[in-house]
PDB file of C-alpha atoms in Angstrom:
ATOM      1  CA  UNK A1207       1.321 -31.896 -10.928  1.00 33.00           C
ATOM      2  CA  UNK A1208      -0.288 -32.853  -7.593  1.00 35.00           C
ATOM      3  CA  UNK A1209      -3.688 -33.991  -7.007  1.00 37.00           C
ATOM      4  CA  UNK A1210      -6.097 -32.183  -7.108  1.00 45.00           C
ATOM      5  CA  UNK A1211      -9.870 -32.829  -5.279  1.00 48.00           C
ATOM      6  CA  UNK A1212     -12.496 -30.983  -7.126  1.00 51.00           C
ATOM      7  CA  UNK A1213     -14.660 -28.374  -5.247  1.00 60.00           C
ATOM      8  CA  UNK A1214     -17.812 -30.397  -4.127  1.00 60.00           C
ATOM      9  CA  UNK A1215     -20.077 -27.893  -6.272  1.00 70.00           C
ATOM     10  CA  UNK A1216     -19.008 -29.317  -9.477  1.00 81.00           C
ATOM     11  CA  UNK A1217     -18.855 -32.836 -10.717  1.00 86.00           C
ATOM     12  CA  UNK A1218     -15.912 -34.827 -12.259  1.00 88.00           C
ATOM     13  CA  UNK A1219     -16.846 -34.350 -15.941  1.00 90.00           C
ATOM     14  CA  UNK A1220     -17.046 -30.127 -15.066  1.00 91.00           C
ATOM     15  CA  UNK A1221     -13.775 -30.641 -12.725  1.00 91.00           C
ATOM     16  CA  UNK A1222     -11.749 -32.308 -15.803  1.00 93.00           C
ATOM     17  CA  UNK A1223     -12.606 -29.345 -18.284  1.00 95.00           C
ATOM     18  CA  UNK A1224     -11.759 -26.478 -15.966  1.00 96.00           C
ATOM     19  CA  UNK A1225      -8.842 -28.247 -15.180  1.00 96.00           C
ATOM     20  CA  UNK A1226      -7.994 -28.594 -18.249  1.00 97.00           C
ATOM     21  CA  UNK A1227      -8.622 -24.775 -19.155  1.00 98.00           C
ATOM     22  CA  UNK A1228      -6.606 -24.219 -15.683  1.00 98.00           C
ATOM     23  CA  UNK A1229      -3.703 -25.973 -17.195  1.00 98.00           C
ATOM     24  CA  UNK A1230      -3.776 -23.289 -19.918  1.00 98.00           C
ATOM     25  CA  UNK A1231      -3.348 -20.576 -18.178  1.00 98.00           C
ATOM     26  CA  UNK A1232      -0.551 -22.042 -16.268  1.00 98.00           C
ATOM     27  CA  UNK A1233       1.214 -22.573 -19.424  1.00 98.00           C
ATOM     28  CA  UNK A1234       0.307 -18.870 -20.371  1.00 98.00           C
ATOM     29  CA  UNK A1235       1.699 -17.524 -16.974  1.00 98.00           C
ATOM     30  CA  UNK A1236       4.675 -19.089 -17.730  1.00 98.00           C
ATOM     31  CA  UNK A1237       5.558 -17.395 -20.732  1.00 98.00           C
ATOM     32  CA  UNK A1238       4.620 -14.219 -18.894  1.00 98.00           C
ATOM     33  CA  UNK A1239       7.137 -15.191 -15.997  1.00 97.00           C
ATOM     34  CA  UNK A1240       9.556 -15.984 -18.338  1.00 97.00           C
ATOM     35  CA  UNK A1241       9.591 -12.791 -20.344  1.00 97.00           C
ATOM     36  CA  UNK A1242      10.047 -11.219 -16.503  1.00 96.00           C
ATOM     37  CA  UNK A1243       5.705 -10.353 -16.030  1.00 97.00           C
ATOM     38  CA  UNK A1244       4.185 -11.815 -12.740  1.00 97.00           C
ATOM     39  CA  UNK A1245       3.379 -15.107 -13.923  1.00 98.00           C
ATOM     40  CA  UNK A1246      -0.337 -14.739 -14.389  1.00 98.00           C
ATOM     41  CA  UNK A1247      -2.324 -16.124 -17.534  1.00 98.00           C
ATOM     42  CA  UNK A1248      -6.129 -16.135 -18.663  1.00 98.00           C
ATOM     43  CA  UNK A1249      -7.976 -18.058 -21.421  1.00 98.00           C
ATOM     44  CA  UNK A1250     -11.336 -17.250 -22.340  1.00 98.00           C
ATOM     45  CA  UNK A1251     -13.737 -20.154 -24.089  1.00 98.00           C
ATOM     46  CA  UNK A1252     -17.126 -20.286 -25.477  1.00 98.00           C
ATOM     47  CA  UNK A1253     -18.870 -23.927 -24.553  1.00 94.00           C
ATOM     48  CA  UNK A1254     -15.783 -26.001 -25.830  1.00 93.00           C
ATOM     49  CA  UNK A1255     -14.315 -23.239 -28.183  1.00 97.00           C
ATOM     50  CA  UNK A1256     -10.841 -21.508 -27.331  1.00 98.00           C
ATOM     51  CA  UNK A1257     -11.826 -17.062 -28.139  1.00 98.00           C
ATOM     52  CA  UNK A1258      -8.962 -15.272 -26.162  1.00 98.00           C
ATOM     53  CA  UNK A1259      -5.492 -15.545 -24.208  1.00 98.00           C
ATOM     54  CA  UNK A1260      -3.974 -13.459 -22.205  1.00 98.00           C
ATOM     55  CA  UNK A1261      -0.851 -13.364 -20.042  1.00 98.00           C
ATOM     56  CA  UNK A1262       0.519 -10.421 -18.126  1.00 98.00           C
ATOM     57  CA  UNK A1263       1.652  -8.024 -20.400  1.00 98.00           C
ATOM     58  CA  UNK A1264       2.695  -4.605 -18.530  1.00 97.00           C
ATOM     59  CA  UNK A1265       6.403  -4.183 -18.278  1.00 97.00           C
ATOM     60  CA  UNK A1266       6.426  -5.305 -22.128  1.00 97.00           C
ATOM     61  CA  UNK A1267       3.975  -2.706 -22.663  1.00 98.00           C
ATOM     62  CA  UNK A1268       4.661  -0.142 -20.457  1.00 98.00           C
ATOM     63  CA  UNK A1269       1.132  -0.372 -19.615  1.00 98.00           C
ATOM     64  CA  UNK A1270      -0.506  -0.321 -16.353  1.00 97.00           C
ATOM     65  CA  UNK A1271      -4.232  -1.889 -17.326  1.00 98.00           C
ATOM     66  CA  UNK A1272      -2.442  -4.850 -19.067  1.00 98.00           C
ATOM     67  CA  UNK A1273      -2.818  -7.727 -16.524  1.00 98.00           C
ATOM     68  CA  UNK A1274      -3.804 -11.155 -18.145  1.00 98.00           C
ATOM     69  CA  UNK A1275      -7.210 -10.872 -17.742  1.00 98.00           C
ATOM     70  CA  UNK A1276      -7.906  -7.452 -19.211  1.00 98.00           C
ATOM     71  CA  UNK A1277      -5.317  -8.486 -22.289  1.00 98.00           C
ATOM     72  CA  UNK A1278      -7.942 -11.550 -22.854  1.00 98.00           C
ATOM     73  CA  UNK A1279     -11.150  -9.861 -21.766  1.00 98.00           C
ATOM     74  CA  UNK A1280     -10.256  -6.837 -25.083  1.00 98.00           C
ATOM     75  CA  UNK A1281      -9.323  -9.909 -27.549  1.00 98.00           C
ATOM     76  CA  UNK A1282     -12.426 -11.546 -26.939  1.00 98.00           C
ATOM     77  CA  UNK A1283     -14.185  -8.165 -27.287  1.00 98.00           C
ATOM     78  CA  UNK A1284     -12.211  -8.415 -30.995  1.00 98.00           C
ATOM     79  CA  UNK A1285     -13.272 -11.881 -31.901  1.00 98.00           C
ATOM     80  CA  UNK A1286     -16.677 -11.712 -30.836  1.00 98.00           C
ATOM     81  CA  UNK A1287     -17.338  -8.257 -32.145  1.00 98.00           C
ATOM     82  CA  UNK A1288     -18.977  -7.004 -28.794  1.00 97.00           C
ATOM     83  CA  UNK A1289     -18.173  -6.822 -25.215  1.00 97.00           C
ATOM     84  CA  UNK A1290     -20.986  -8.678 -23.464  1.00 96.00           C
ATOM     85  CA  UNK A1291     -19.648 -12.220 -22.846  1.00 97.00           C
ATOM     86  CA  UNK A1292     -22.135 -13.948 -20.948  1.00 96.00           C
ATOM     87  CA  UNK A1293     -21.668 -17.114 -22.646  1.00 97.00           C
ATOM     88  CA  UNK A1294     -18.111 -17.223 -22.021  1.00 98.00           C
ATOM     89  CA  UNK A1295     -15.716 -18.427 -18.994  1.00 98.00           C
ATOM     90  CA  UNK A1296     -12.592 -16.911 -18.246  1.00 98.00           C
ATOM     91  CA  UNK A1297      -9.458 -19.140 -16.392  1.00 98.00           C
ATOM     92  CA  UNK A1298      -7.334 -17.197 -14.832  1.00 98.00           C
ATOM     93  CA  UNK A1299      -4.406 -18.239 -12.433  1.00 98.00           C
ATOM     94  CA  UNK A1300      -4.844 -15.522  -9.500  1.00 98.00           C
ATOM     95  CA  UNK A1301      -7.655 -14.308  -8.395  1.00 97.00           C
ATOM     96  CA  UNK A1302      -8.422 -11.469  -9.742  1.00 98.00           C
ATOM     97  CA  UNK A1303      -7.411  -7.368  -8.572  1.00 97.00           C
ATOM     98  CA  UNK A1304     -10.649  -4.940  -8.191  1.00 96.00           C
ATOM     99  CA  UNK A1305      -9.544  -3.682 -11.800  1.00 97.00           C
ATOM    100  CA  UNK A1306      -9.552  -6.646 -13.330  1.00 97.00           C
ATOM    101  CA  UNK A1307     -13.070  -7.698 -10.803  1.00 96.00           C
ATOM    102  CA  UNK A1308     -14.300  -4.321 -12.631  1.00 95.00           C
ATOM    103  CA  UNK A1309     -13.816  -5.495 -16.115  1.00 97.00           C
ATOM    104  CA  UNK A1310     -15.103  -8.644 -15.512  1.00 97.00           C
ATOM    105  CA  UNK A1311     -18.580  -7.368 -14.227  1.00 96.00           C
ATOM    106  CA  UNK A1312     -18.818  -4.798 -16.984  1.00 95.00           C
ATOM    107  CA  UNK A1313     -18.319  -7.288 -19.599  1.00 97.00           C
ATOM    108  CA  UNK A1314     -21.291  -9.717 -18.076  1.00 96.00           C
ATOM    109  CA  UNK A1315     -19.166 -12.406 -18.113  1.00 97.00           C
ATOM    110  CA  UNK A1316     -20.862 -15.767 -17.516  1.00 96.00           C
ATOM    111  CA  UNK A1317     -18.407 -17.319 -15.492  1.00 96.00           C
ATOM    112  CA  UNK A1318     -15.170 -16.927 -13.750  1.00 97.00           C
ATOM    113  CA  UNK A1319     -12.899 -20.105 -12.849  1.00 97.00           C
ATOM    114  CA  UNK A1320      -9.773 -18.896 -10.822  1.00 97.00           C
ATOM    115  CA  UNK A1321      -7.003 -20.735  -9.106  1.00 97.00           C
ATOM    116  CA  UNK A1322      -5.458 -19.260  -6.296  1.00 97.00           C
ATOM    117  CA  UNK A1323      -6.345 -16.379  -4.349  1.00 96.00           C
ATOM    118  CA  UNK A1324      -4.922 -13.772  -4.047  1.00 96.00           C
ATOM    119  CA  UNK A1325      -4.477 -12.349  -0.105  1.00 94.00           C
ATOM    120  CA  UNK A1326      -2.921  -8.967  -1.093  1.00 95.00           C
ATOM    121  CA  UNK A1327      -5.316  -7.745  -3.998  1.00 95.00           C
ATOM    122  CA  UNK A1328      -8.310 -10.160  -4.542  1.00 96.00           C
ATOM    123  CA  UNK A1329     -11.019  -8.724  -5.223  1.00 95.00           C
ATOM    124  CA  UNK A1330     -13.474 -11.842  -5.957  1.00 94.00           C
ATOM    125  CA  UNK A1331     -13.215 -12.740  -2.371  1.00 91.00           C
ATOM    126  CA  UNK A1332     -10.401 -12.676  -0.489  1.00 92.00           C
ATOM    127  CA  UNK A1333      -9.822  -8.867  -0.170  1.00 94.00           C
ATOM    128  CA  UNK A1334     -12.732  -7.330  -1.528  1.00 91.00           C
ATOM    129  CA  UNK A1335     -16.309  -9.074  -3.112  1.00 90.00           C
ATOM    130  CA  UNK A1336     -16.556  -6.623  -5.932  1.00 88.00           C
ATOM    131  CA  UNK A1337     -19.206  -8.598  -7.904  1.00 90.00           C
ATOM    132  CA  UNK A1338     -21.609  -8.994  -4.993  1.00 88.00           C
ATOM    133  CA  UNK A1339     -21.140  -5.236  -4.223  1.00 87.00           C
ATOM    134  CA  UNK A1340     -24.103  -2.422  -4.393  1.00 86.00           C
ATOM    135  CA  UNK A1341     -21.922  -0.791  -7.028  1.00 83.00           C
ATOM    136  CA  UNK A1342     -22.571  -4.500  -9.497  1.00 86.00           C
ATOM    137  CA  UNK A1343     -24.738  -4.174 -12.022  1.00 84.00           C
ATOM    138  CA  UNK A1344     -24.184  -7.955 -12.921  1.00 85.00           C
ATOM    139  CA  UNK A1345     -24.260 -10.961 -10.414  1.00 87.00           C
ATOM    140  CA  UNK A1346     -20.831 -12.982 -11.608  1.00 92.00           C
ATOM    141  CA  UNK A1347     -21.117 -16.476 -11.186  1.00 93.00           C
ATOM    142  CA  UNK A1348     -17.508 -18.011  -9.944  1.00 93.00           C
ATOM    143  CA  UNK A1349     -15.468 -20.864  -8.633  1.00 94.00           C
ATOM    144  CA  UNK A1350     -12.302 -20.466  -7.320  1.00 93.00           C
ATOM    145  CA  UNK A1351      -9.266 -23.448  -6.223  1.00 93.00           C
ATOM    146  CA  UNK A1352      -8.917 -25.227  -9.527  1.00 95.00           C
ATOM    147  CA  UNK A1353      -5.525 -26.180 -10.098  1.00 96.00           C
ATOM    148  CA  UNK A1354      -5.160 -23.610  -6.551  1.00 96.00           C
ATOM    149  CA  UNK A1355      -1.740 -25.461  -5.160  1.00 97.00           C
ATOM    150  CA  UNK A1356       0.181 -25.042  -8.684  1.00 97.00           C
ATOM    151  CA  UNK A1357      -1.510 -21.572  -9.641  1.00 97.00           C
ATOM    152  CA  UNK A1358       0.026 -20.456  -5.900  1.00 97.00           C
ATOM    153  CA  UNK A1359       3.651 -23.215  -6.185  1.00 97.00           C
ATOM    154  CA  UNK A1360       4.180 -21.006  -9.871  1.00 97.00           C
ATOM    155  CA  UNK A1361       4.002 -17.580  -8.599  1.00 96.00           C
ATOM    156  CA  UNK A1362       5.859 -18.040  -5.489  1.00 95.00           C
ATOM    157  CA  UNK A1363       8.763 -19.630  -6.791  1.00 95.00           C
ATOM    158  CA  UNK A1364       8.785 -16.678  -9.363  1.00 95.00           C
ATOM    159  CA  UNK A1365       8.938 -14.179  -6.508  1.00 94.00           C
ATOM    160  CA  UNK A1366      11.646 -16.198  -4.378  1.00 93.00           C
ATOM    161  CA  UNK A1367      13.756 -16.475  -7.929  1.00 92.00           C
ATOM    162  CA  UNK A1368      13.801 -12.823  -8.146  1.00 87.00           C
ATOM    163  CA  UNK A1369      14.478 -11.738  -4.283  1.00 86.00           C
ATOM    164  CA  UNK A1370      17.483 -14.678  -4.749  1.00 82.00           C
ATOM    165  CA  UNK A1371      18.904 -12.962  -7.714  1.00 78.00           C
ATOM    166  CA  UNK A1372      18.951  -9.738  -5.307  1.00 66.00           C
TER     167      UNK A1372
END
């Protein structure tokens, strides 16, 4: 894995554990890339404690809303027994699309960690700002870049695998 250097806005200790959260997800998009999904995984945690996964899931189920982070956002919802999750952070590898952005804001998450973004669809930042919109009824806290050069390495050599195999 290459070197990372943290974002300036968190310190070493913070860096380590989303890092280490980070390298979830990567492991999760990989089993999604491997079962022939965009490689794209979430994990959702409570202070220290592991409550969801979620990996792109549509082509397996024929479902259109079942990108990583709504998969993990609805088993949290299970675990928890409610839908607000303002004490919990979600990973995810790719910034998120403006449905999954939507989802995110409804459920009052407390923080989003992200890797790489995402020029086509992001909706955090690159694209669109969805959570600092009028339409927001929550103010998301985020950081994006952790783990950004192997969240971005994964999911472009997924796409050049497939457009060789054409």
């Amino acid at each position: 894995m290459p070197f990372q250097i943290r974002p300036p806005e968190i310190n070493h200790s913070e860096y380590l554990r989303h890092r280490d959260w980070m390298q979830r997800s990567l492991d999760l998009a990989e089993q999604a890339g491997n079962a022939g999904e965009i490689p794209v995984g979430a994990v959702i945690v409570r202070g220290d404690e592991l409550i969801a996964v979620g990996e792109n899931r549509r082509e397996r189920d024929h479902d259109p809303t079942a990108h990583a982070e709504v998969v993990a956002l609805r088993q949290a919802g299970h675990v928890l027994e409610r839908w607000h999750l303002e004490d919990c952070t979600l990973y995810v590898t790719l910034e998120p699309c403006p449905m999954c952005a939507g989802a995110i804001v409804l459920a009052r998450l407390g923080l989003l960690v992200y890797g790489a973004d995402d020029p086509k669809a992001g909706a955090i930042r690159t694209v669109l700002n969805l959570p600092d919109s009028a339409a927001s009824n929550h103010r998301l806290k985020m950081l994006g870049g952790i783990l950004e050069e192997p969240c971005r390495e994964q999911l472009q050599g997924w796409f050049r695998a497939r457009r060789d195999r054409v």
